[in-house]
GROMACS .gro file of C-alpha atoms in nm:
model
  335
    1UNK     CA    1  -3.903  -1.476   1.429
    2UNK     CA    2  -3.596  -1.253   1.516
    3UNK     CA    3  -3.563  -1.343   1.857
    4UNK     CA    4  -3.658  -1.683   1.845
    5UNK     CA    5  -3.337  -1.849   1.623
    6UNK     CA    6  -2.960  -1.867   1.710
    7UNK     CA    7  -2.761  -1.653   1.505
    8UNK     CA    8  -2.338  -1.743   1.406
    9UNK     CA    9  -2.200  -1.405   1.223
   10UNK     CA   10  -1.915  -1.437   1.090
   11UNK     CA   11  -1.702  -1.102   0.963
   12UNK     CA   12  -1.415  -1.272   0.813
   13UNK     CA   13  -1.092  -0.964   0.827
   14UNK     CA   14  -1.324  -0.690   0.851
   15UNK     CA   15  -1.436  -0.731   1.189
   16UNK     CA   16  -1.572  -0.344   1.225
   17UNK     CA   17  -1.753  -0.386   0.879
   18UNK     CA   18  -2.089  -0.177   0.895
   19UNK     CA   19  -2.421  -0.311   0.686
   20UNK     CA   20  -2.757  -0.314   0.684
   21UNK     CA   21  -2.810  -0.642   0.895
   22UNK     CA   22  -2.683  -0.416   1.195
   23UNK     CA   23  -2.990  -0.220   1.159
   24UNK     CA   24  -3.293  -0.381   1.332
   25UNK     CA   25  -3.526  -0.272   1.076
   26UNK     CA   26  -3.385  -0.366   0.806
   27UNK     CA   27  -3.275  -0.676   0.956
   28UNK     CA   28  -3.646  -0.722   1.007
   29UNK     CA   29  -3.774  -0.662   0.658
   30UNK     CA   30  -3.562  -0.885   0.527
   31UNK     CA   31  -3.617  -1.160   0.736
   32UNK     CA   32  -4.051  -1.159   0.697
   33UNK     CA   33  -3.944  -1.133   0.286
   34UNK     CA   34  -3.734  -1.447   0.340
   35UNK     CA   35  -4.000  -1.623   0.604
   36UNK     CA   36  -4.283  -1.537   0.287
   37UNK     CA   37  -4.108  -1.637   0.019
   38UNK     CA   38  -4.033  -1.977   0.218
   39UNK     CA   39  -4.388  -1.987   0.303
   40UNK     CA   40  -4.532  -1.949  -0.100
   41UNK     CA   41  -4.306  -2.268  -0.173
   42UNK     CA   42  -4.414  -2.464   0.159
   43UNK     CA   43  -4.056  -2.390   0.336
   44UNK     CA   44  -3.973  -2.273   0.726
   45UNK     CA   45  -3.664  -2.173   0.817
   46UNK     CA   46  -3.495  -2.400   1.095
   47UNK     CA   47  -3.217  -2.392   1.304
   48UNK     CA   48  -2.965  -2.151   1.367
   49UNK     CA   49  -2.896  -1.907   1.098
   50UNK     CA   50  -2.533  -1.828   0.963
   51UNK     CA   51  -2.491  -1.493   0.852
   52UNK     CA   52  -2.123  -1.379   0.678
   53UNK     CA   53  -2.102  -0.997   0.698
   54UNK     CA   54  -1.853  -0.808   0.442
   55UNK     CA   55  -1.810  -0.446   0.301
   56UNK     CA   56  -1.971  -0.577  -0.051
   57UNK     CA   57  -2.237  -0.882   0.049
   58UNK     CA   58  -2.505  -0.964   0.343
   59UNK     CA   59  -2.525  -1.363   0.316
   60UNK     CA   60  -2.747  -1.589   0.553
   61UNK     CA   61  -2.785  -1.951   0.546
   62UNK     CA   62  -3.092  -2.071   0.662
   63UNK     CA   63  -3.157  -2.434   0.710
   64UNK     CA   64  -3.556  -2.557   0.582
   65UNK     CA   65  -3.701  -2.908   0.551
   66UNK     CA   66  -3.497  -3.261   0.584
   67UNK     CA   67  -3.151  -3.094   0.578
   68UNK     CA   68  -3.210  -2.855   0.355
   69UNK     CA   69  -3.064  -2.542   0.286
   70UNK     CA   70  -3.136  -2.194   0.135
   71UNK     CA   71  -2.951  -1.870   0.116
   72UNK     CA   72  -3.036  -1.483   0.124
   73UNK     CA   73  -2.845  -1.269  -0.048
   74UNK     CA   74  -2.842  -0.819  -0.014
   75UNK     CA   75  -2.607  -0.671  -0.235
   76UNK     CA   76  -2.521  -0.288  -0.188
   77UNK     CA   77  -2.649  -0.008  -0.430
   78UNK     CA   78  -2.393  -0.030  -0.688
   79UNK     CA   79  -2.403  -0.399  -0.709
   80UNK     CA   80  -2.781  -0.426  -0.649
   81UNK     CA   81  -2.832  -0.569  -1.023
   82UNK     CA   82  -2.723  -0.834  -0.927
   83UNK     CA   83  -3.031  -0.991  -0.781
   84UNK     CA   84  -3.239  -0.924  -1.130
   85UNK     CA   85  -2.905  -1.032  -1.324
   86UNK     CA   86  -2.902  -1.375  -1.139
   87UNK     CA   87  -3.358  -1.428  -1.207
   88UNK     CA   88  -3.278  -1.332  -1.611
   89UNK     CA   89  -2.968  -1.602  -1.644
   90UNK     CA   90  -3.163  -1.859  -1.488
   91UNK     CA   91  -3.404  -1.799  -1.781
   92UNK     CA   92  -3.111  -1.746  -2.058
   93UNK     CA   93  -2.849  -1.981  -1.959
   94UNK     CA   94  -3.039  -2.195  -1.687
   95UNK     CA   95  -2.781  -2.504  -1.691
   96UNK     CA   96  -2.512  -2.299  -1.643
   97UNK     CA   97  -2.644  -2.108  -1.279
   98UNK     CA   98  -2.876  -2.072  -1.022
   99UNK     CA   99  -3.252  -2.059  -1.038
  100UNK     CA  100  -3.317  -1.821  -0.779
  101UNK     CA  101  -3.614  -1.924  -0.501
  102UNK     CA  102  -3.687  -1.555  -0.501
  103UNK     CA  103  -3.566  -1.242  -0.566
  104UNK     CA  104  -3.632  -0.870  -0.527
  105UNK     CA  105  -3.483  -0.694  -0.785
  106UNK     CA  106  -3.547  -0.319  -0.657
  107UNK     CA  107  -3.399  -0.356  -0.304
  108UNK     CA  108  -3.115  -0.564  -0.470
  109UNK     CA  109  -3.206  -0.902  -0.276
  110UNK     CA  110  -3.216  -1.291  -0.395
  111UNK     CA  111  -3.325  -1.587  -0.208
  112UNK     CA  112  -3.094  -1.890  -0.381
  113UNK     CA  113  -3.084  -2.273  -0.323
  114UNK     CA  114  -2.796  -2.503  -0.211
  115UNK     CA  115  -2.658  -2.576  -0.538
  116UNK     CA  116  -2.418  -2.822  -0.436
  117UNK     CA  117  -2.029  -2.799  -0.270
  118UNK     CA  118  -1.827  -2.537  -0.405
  119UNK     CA  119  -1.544  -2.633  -0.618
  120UNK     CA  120  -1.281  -2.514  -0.353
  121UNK     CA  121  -1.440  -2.787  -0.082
  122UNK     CA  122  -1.468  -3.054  -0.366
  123UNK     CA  123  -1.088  -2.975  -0.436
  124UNK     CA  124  -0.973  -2.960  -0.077
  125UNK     CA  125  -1.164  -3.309  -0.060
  126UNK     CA  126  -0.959  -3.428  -0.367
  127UNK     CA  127  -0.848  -3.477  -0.618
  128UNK     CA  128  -0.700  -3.195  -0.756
  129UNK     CA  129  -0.699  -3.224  -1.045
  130UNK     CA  130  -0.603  -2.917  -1.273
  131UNK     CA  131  -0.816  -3.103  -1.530
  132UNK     CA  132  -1.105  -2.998  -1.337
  133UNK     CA  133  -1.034  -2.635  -1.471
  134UNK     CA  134  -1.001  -2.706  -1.822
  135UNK     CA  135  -1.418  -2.858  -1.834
  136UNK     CA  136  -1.482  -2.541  -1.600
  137UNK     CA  137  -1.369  -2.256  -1.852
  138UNK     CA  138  -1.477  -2.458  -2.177
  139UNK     CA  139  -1.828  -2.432  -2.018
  140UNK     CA  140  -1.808  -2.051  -1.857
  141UNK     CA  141  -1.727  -1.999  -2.239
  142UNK     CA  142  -2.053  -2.147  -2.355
  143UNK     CA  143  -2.195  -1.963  -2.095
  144UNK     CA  144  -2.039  -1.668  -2.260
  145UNK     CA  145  -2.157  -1.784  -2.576
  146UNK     CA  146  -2.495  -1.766  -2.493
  147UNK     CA  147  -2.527  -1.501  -2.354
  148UNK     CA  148  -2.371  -1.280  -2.694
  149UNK     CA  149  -2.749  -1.148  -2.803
  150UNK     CA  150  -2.856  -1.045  -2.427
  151UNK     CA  151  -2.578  -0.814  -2.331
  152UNK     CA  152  -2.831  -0.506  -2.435
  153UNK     CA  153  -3.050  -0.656  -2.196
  154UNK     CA  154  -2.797  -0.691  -1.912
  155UNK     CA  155  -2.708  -0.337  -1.908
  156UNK     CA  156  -3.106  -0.226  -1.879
  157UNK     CA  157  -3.131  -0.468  -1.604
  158UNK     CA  158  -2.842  -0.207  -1.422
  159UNK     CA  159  -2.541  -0.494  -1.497
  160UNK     CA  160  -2.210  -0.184  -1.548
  161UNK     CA  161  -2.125  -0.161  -1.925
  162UNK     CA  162  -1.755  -0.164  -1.969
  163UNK     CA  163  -1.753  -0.231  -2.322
  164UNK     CA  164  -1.438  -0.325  -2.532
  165UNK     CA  165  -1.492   0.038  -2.706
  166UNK     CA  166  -1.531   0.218  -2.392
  167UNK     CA  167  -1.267   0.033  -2.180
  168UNK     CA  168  -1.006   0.347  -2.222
  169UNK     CA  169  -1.277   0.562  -2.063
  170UNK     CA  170  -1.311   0.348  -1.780
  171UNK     CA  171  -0.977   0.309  -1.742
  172UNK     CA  172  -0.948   0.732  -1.700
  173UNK     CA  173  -1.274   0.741  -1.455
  174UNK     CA  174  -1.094   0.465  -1.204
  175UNK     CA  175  -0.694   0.648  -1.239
  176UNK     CA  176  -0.861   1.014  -1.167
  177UNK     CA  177  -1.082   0.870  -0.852
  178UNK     CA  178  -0.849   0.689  -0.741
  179UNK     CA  179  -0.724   0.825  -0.415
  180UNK     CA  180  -0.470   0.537  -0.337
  181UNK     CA  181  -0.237   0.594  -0.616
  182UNK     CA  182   0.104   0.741  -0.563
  183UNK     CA  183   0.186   1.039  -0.818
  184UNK     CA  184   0.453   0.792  -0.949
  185UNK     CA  185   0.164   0.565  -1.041
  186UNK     CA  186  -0.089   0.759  -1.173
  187UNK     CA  187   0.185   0.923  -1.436
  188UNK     CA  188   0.293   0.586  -1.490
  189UNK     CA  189  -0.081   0.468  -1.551
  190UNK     CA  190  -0.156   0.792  -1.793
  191UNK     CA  191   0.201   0.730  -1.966
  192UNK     CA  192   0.044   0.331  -2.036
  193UNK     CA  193  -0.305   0.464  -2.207
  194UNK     CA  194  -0.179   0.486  -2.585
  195UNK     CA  195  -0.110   0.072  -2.546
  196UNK     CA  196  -0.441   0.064  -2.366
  197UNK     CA  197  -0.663   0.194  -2.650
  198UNK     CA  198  -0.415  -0.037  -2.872
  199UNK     CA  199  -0.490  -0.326  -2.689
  200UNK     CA  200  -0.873  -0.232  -2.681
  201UNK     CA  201  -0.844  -0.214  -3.062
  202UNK     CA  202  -0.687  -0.542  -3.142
  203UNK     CA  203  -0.938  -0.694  -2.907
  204UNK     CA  204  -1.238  -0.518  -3.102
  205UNK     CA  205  -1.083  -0.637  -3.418
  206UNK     CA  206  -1.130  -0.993  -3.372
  207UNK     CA  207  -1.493  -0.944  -3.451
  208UNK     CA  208  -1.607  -1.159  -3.129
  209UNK     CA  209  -1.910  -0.889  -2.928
  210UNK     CA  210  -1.899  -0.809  -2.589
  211UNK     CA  211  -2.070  -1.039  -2.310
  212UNK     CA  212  -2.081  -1.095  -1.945
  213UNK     CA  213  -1.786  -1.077  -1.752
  214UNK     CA  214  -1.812  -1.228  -1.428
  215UNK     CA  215  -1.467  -1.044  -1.322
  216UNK     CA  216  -1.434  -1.293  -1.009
  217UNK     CA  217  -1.463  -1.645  -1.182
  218UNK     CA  218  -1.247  -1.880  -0.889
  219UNK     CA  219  -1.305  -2.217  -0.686
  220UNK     CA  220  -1.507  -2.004  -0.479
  221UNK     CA  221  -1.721  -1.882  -0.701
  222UNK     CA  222  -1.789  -2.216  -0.880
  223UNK     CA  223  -2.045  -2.516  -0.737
  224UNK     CA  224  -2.019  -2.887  -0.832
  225UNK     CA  225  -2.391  -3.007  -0.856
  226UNK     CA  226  -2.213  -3.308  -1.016
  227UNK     CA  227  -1.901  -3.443  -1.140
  228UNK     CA  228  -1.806  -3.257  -1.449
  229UNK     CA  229  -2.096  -3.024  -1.440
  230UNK     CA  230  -2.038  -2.607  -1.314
  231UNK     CA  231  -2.246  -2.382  -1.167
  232UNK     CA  232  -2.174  -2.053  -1.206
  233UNK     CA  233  -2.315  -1.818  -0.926
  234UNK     CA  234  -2.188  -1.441  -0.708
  235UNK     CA  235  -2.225  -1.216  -1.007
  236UNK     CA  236  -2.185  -0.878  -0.790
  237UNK     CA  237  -1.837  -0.803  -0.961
  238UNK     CA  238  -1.983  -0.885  -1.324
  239UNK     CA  239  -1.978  -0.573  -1.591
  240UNK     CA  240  -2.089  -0.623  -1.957
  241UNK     CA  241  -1.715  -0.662  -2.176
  242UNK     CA  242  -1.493  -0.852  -2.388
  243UNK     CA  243  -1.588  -1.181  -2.245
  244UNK     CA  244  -1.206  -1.270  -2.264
  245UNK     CA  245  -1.176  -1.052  -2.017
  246UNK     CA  246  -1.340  -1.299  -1.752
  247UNK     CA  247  -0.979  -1.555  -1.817
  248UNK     CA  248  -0.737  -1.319  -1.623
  249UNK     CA  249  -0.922  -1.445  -1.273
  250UNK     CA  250  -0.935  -1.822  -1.301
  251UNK     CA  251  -0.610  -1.869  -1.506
  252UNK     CA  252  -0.389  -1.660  -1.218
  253UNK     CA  253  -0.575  -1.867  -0.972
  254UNK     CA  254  -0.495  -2.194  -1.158
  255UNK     CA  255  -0.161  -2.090  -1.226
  256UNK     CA  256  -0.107  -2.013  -0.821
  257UNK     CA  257  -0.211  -2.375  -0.724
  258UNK     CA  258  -0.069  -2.575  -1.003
  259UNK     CA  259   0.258  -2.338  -1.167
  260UNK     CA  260   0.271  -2.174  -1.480
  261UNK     CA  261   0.299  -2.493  -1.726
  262UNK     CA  262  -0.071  -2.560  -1.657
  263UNK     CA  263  -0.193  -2.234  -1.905
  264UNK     CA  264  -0.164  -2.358  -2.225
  265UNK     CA  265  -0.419  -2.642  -2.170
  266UNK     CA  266  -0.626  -2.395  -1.949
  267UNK     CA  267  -0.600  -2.154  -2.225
  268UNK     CA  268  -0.724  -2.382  -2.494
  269UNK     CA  269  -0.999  -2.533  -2.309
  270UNK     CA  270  -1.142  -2.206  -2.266
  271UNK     CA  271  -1.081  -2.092  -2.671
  272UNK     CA  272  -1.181  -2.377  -2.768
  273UNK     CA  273  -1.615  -2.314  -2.809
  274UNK     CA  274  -1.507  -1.981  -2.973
  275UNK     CA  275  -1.349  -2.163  -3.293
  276UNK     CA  276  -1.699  -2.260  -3.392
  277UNK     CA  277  -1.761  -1.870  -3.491
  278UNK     CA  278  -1.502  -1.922  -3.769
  279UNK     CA  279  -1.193  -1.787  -3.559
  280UNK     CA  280  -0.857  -1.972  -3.590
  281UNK     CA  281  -0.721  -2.090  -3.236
  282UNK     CA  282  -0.364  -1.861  -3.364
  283UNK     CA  283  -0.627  -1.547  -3.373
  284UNK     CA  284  -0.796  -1.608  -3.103
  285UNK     CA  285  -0.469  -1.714  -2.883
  286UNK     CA  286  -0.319  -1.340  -2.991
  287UNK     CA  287  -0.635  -1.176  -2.871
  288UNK     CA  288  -0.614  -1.339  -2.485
  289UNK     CA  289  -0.324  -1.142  -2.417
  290UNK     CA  290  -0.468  -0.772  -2.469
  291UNK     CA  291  -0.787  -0.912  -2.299
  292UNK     CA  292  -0.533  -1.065  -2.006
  293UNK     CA  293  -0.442  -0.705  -1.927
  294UNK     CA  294  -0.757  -0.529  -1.963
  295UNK     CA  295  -0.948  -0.794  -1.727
  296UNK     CA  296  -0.780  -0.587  -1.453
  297UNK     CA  297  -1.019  -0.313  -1.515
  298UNK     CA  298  -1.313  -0.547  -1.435
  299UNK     CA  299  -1.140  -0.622  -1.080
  300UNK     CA  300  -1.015  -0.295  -1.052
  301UNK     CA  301  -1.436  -0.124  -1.107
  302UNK     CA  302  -1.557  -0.418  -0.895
  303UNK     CA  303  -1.380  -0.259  -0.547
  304UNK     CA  304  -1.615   0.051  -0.530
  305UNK     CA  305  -1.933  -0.162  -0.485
  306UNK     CA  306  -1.968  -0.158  -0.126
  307UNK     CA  307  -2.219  -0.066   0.119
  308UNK     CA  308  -2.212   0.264   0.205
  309UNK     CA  309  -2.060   0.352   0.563
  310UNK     CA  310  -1.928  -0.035   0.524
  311UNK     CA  311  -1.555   0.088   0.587
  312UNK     CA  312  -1.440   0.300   0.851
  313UNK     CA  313  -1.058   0.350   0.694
  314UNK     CA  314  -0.936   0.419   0.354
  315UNK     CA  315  -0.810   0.055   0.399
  316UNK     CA  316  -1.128  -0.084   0.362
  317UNK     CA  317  -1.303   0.159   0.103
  318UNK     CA  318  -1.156  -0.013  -0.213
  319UNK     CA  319  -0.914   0.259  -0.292
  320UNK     CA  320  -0.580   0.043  -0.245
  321UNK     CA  321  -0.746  -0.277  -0.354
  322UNK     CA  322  -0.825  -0.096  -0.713
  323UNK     CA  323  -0.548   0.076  -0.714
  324UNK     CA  324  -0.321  -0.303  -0.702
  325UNK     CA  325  -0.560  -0.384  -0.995
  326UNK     CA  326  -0.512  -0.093  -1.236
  327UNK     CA  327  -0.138  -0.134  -1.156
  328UNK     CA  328  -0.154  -0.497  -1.308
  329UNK     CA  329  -0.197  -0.340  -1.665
  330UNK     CA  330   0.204  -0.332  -1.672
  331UNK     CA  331   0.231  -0.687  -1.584
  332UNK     CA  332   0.342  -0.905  -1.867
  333UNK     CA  333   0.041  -1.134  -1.979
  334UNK     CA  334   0.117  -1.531  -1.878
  335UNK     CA  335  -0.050  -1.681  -2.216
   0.00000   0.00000   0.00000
């Protein structure tokens, strides 16, 4: 099968990156997994295949049937809960993401459908409107919503707790491994903990339980299986937190293409489901700006889930990346 189909590999800026797709056997395997699981719905792959290497993902495109399309996902060790994370939201919150083809939980692998253009090509195709983002986040909050009872049930699957409670100690496991930090910074980052635990604690105090945290929610990140309807898919960054942690992402994103006077509607979109628990929008509006801060520690976790041996240079092992996060705490909050 191997040798028989064109192959495009793409390495995007990290043109030396090292995974498992440059080892022949494991190349292999996961090729005959993908050709069976085709095979069990009455699929062959076709074509050339398009493979996009980085430190944190192996992706491949395959094309099957009438212009159809499928695509294999590996995720490395410390994101590998991913592929069971994606099978159990496709039974919890199925009109919200993905319904996987296949998946492998142990060896951290997925088989996924096209689910449509990406928000960023359906943007870049226009309109763009900034009205698109305000359905998005009102229906990543359902999402949220949802999933409030299974968060229990996302950390057995392996899905990294970083609960509102037990955000400070997260915060002191990524400043003391940190090896990119200046001793400027890191005194700078101890000297901010007191506000940290304060912020943690007017977060818990709002009453609203901890959820899934996508950490990486963007036009990227988001499909358009139809106008006005989201898909929400790539959950390798995601921990189990304050799910107003997840706003940081999207809103700088938003705020980047359209200017700051877009976040108050942006804001409210997304608060807006979580006034039917009996929250006032003034409550819930104080309790985005602790949770603005503290959604840098999602990012800031998310850059040590690589692929072992994946980077050759501190440059590419996370360090500076995280470091850039956990130095966001001290920005001012936009909302």
């Amino acid at each position: 099968m191997e040798g028989e189909v064109a192959e495009v590999v793409d390495r995007g800026r990290h043109p030396d990156v090292v995974t498992p797709w440059d080892q022949q056997e494991w190349r292999t395997a996961a090729l005959e997994w993908v050709a069976g699981e085709l095979a069990a719905h009455g699929l062959r792959a076709c074509g050339p295949r398009r493979v996009r290497l980085r430190p944190w993902s192996v992706l491949v495109r395959l094309a099957v049937g009438e212009g159809g399309a499928v695509w294999f996902k590996a995720s490395p060790p410390a994101g590998r809960f991913e592929a069971g994370l994606t099978e159990a939201l496709a039974g919890w919150v199925p009109e919200h993401v993905l319904k996987p083809v296949a998946v492998d939980a142990g060896r951290g692998w997925a088989l996924l459908p096209d689910g449509g253009p990406r928000l960023a090509d359906v943007l870049e195709a226009g309109p763009d409107d900034p009205r698109i983002w305000e359905e998005l986040l009102r229906q990543y909050a359902d999402l949220q919503r949802s999933l409030l009872p299974y968060a229990g049930e996302m950390e057995a699957l392996g899905v990294p707790g970083a609960r509102t409670a037990a955000l400070p100690g997260v915060f002191d496991q990524l400043v003391a491994e940190n090896g990119a930090l200046t001793d400027a910074e890191r005194a700078t980052l101890h000297g901010l903990r007191p506000r940290l635990v304060r912020w943690c604690e007017e977060l818990a105090a709002l009453g609203i339980a901890d959820s899934l945290d996508h950490a990486d929610v963007h036009a990227k990140q988001v499909l358009v299986p139809a106008p006005g309807r989201f898909t929400f898919f790539d959950w390798g960054d995601a921990n189990v937190s304050h799910p107003f942690c997840s706003f940081l992402v999207p809103a700088q994103r938003a705020v980047e293409r359209y200017g700051p006077e877009v976040l108050p509607r942006l804001r409210d979109a997304y608060l807006e489901p979580w006034t039917g628990d009996g929250h006032t929008a003034r409550d819930l509006r104080r309790a985005l700006r602790p949770a603005w801060r503290l959604g840098a520690l999602g990012r800031a976790r998310a850059w040590g889930r690589l692929f072992p041996g994946a980077a050759s240079t501190t440059a590419l092992a996370g360090d500076p990346q995280s470091a850039r996060s956990l130095l966001q705490l001290l920005d001012e909050p936009l909302v």
